[in-house]
PDB file of N, CA and C in Angstrom:
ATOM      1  N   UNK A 703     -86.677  52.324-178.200  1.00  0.00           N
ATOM      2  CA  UNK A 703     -87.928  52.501-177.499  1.00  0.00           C
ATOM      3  C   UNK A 703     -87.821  51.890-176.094  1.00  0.00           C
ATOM      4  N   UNK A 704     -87.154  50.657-176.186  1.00  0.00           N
ATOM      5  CA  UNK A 704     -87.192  50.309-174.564  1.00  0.00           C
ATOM      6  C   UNK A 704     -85.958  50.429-173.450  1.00  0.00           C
ATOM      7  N   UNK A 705     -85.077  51.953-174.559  1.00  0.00           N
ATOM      8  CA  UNK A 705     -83.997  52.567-173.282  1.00  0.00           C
ATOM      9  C   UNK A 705     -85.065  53.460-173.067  1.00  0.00           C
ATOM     10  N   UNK A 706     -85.762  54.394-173.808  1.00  0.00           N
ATOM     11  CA  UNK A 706     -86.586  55.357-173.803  1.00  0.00           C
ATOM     12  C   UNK A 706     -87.571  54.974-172.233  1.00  0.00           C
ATOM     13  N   UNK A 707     -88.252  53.630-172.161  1.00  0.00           N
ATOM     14  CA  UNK A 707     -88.645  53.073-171.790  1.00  0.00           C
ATOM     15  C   UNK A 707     -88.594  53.106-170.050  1.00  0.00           C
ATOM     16  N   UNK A 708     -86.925  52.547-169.985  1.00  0.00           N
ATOM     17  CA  UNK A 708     -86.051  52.296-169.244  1.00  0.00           C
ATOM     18  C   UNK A 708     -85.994  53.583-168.438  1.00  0.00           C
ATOM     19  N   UNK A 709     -85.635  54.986-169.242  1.00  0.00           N
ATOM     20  CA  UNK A 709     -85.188  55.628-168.619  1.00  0.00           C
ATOM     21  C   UNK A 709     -86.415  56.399-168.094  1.00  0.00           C
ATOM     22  N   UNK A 710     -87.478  56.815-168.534  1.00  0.00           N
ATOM     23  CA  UNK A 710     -88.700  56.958-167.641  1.00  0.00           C
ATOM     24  C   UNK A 710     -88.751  56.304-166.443  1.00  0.00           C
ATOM     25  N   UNK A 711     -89.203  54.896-166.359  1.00  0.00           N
ATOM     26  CA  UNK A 711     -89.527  53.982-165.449  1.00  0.00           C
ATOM     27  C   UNK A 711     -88.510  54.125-164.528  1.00  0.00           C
ATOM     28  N   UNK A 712     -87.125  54.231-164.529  1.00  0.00           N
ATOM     29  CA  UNK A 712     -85.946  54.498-163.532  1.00  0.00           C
ATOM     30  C   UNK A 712     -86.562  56.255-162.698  1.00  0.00           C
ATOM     31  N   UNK A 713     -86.749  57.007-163.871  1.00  0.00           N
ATOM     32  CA  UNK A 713     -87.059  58.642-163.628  1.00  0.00           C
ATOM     33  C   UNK A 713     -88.373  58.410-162.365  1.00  0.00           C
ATOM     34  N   UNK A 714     -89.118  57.787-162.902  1.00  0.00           N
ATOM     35  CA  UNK A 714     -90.482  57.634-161.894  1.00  0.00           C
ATOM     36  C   UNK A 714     -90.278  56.854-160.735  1.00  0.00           C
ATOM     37  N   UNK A 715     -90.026  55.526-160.470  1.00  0.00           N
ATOM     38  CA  UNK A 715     -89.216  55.408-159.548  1.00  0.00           C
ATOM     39  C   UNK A 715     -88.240  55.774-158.524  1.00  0.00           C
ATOM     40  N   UNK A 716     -87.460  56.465-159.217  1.00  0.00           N
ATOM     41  CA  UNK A 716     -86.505  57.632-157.918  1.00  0.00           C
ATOM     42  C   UNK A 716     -87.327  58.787-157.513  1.00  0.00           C
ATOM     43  N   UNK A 717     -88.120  59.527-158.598  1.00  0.00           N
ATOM     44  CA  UNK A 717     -88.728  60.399-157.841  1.00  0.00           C
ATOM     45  C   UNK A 717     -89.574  60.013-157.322  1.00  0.00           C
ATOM     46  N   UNK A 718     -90.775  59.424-157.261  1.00  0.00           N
ATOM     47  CA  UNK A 718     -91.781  59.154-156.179  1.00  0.00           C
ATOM     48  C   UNK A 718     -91.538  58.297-155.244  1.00  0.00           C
ATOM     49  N   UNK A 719     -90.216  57.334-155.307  1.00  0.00           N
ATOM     50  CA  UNK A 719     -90.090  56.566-154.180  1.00  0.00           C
ATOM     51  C   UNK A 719     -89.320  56.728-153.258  1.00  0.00           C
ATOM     52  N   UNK A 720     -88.750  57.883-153.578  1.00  0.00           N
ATOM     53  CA  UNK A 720     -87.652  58.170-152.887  1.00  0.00           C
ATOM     54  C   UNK A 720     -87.532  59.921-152.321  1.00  0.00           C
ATOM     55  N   UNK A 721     -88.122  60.955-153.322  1.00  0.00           N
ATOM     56  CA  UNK A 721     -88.267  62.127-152.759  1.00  0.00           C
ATOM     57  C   UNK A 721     -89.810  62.337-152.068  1.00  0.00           C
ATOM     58  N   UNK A 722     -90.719  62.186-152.710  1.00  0.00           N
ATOM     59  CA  UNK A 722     -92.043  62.079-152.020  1.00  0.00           C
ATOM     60  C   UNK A 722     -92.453  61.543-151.099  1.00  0.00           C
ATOM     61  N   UNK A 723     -92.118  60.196-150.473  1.00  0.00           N
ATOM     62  CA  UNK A 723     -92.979  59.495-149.754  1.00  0.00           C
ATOM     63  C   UNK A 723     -92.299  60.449-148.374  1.00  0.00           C
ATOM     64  N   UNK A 724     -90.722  60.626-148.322  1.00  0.00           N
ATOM     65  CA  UNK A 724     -90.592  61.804-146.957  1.00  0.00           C
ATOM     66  C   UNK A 724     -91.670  62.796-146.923  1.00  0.00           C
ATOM     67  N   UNK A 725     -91.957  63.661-148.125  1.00  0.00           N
ATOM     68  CA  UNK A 725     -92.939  64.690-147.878  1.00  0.00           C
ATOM     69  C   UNK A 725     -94.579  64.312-147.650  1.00  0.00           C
ATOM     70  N   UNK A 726     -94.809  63.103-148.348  1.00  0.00           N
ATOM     71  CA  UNK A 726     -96.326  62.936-148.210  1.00  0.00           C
ATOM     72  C   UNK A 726     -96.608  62.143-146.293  1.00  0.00           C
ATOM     73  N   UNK A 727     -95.208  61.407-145.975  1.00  0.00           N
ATOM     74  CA  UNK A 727     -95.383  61.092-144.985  1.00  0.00           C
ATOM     75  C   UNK A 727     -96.104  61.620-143.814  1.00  0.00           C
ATOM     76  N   UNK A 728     -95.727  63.171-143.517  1.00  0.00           N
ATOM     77  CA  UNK A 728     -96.219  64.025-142.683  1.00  0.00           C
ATOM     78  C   UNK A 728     -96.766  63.377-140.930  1.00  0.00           C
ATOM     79  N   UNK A 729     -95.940  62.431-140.509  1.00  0.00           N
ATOM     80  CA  UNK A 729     -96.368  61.893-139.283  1.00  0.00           C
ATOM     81  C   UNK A 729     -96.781  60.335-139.603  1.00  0.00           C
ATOM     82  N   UNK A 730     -97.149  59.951-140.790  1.00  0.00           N
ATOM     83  CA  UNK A 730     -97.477  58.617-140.712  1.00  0.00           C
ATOM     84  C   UNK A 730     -95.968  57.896-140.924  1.00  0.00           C
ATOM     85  N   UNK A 731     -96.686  56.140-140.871  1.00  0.00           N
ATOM     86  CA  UNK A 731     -95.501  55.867-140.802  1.00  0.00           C
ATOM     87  C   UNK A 731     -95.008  55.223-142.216  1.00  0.00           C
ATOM     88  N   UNK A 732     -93.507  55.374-142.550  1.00  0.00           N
ATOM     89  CA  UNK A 732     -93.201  55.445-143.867  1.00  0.00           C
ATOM     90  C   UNK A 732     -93.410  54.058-144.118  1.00  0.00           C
ATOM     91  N   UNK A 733     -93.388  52.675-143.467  1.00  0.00           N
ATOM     92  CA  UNK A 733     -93.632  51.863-143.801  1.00  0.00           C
ATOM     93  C   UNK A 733     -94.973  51.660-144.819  1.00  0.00           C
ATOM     94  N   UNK A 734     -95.766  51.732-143.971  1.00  0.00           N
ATOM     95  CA  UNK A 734     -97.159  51.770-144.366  1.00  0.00           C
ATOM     96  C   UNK A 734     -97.187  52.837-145.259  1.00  0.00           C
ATOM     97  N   UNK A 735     -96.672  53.964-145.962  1.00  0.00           N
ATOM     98  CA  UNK A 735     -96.498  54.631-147.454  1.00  0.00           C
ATOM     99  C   UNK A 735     -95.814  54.031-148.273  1.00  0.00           C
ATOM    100  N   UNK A 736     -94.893  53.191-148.152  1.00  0.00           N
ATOM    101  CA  UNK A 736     -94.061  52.920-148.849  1.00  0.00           C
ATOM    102  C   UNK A 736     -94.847  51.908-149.684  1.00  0.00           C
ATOM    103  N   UNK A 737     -95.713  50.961-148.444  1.00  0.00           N
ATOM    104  CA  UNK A 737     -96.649  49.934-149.100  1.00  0.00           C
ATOM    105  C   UNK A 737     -97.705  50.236-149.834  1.00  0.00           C
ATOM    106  N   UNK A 738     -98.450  51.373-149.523  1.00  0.00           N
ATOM    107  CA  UNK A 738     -99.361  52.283-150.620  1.00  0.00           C
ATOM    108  C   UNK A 738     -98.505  52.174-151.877  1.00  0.00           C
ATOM    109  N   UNK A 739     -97.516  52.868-152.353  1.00  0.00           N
ATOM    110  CA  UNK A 739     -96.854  53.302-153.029  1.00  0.00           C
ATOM    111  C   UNK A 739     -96.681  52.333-154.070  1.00  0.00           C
ATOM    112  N   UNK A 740     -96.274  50.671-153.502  1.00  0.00           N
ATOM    113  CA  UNK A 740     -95.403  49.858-154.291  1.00  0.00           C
ATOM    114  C   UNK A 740     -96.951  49.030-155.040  1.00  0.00           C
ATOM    115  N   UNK A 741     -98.131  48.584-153.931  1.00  0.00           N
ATOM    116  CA  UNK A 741     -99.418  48.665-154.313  1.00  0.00           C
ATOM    117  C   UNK A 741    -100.167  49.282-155.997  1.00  0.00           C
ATOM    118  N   UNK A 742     -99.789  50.715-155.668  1.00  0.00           N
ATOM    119  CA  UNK A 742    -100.336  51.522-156.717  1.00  0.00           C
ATOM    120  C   UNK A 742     -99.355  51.308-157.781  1.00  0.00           C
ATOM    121  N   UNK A 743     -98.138  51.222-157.693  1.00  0.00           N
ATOM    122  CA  UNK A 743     -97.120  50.833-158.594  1.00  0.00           C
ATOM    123  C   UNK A 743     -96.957  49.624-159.104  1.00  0.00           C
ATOM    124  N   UNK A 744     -97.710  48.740-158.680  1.00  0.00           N
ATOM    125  CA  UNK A 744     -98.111  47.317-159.138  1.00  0.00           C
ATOM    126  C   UNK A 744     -99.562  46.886-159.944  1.00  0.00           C
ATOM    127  N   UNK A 745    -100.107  47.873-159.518  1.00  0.00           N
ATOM    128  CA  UNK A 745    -101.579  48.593-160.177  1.00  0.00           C
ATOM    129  C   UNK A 745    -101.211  48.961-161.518  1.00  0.00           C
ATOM    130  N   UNK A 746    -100.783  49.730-161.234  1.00  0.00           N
ATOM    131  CA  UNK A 746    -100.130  50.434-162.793  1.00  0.00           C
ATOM    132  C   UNK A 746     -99.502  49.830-163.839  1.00  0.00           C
ATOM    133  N   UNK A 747     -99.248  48.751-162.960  1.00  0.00           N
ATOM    134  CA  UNK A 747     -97.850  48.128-163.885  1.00  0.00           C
ATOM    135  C   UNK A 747     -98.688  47.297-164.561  1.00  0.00           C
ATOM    136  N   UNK A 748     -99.755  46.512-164.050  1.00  0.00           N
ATOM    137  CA  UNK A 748    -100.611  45.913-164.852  1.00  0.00           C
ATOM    138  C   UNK A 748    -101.449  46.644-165.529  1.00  0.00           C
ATOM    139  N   UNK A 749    -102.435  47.241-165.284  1.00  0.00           N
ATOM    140  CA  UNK A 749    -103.278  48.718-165.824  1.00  0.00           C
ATOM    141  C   UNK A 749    -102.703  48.869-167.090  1.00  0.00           C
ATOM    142  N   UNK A 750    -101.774  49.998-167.209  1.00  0.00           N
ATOM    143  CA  UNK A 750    -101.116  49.931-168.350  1.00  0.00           C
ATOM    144  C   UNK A 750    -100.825  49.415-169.419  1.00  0.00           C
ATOM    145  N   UNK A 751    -100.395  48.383-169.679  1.00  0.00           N
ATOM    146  CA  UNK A 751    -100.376  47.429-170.738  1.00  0.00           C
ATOM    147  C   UNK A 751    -101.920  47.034-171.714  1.00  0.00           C
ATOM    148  N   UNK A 752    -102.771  46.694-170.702  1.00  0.00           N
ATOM    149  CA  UNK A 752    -103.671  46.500-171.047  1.00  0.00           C
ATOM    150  C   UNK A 752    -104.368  47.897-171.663  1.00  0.00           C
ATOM    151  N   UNK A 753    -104.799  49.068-171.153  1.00  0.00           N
ATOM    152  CA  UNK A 753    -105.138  50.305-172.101  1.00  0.00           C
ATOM    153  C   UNK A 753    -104.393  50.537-173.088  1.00  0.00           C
ATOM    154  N   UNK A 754    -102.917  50.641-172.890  1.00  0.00           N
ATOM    155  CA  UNK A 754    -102.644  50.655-174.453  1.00  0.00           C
ATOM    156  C   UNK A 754    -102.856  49.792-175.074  1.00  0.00           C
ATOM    157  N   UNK A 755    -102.849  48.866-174.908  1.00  0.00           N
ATOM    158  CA  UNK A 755    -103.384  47.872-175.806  1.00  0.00           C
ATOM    159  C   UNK A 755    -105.103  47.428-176.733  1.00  0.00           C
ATOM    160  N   UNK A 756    -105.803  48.450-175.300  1.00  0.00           N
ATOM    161  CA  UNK A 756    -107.110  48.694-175.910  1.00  0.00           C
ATOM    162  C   UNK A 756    -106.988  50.147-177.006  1.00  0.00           C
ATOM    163  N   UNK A 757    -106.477  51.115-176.624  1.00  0.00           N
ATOM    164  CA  UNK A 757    -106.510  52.205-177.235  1.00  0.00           C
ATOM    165  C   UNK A 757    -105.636  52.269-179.158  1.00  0.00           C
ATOM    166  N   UNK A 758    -104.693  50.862-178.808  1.00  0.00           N
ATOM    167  CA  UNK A 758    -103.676  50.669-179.880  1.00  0.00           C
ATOM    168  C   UNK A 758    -104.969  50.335-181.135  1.00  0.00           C
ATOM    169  N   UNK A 759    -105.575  48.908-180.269  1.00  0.00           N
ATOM    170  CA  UNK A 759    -106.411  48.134-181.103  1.00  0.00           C
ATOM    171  C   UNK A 759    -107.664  49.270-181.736  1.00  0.00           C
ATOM    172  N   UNK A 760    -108.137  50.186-180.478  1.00  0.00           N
ATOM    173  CA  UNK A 760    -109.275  51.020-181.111  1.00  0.00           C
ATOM    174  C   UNK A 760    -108.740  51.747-182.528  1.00  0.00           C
ATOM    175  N   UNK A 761    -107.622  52.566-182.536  1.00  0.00           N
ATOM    176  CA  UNK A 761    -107.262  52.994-182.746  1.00  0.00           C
ATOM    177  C   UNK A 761    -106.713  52.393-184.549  1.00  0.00           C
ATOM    178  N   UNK A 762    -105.970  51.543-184.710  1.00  0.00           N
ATOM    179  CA  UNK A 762    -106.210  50.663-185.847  1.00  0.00           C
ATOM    180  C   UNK A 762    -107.067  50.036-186.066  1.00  0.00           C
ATOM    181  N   UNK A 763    -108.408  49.682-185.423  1.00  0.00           N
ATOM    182  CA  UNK A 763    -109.575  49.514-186.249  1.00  0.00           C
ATOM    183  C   UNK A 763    -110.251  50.709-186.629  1.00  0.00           C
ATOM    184  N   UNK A 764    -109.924  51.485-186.268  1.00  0.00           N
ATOM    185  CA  UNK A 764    -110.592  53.083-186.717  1.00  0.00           C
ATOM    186  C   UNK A 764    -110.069  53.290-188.028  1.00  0.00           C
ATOM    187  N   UNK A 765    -108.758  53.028-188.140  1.00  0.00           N
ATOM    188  CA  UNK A 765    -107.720  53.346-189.318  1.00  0.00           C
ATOM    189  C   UNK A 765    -108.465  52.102-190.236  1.00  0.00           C
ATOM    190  N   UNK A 766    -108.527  51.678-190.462  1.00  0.00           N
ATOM    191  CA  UNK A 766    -108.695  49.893-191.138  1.00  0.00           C
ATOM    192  C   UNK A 766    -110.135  50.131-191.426  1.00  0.00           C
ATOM    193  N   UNK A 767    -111.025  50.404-191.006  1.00  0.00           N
ATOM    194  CA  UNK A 767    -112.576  50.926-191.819  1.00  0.00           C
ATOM    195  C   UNK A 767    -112.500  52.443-192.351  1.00  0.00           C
ATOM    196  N   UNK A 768    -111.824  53.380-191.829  1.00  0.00           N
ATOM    197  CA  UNK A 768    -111.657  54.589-192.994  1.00  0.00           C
ATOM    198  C   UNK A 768    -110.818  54.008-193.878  1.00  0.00           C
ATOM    199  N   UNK A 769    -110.270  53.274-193.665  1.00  0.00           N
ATOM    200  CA  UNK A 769    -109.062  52.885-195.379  1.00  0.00           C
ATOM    201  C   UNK A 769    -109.623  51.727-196.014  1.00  0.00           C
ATOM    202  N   UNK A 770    -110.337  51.195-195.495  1.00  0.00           N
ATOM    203  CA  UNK A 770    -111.674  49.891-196.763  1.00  0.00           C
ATOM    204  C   UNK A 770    -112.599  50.597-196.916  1.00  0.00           C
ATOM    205  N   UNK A 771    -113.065  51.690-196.333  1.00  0.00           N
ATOM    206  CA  UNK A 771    -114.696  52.525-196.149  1.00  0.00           C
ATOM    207  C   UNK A 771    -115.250  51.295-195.975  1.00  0.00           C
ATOM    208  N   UNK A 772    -115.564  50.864-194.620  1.00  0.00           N
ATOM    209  CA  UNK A 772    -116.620  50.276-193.946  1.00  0.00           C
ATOM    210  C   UNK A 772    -117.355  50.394-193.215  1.00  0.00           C
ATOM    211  N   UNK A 773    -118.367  50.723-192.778  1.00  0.00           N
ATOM    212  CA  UNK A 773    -119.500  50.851-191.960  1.00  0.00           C
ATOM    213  C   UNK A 773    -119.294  51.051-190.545  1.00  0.00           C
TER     214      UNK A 773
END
């Protein structure tokens, strides 16, 4: 699970940091995209963890009152 992991996070990384920011650039300057970029990618990086972690938990307490039948 965490080559699986690995190899996404490498996949997303090369492509948006490296083929996109030339095209989204369009006259601005790549500095200042690059810093958007690493921003939102630091966003995420926290973001993430935490929803799955809400959706895990919803998700087995959903399971855990249909399998006691609880209210």
């Amino acid at each position: 699970m965490c080559a699986i992991n690995r190899l996404f996070l490498n996949a997303e990384k090369f492509l948006l940091s490296r083929d996109w920011v030339v095209v989204l650039s369009s006259g601005k300057t790549l500095s200042g995209l690059n810093a958007t970029l690493t921003a939102l990618d630091q966003l995420a990086n926290v973001i993430s963890p935490i929803v799955t972690g809400v959706l895990i938990f919803s998700y087995l307490d959903f399971k855990i009152k249909v399998t006691l039948q609880l209210p």
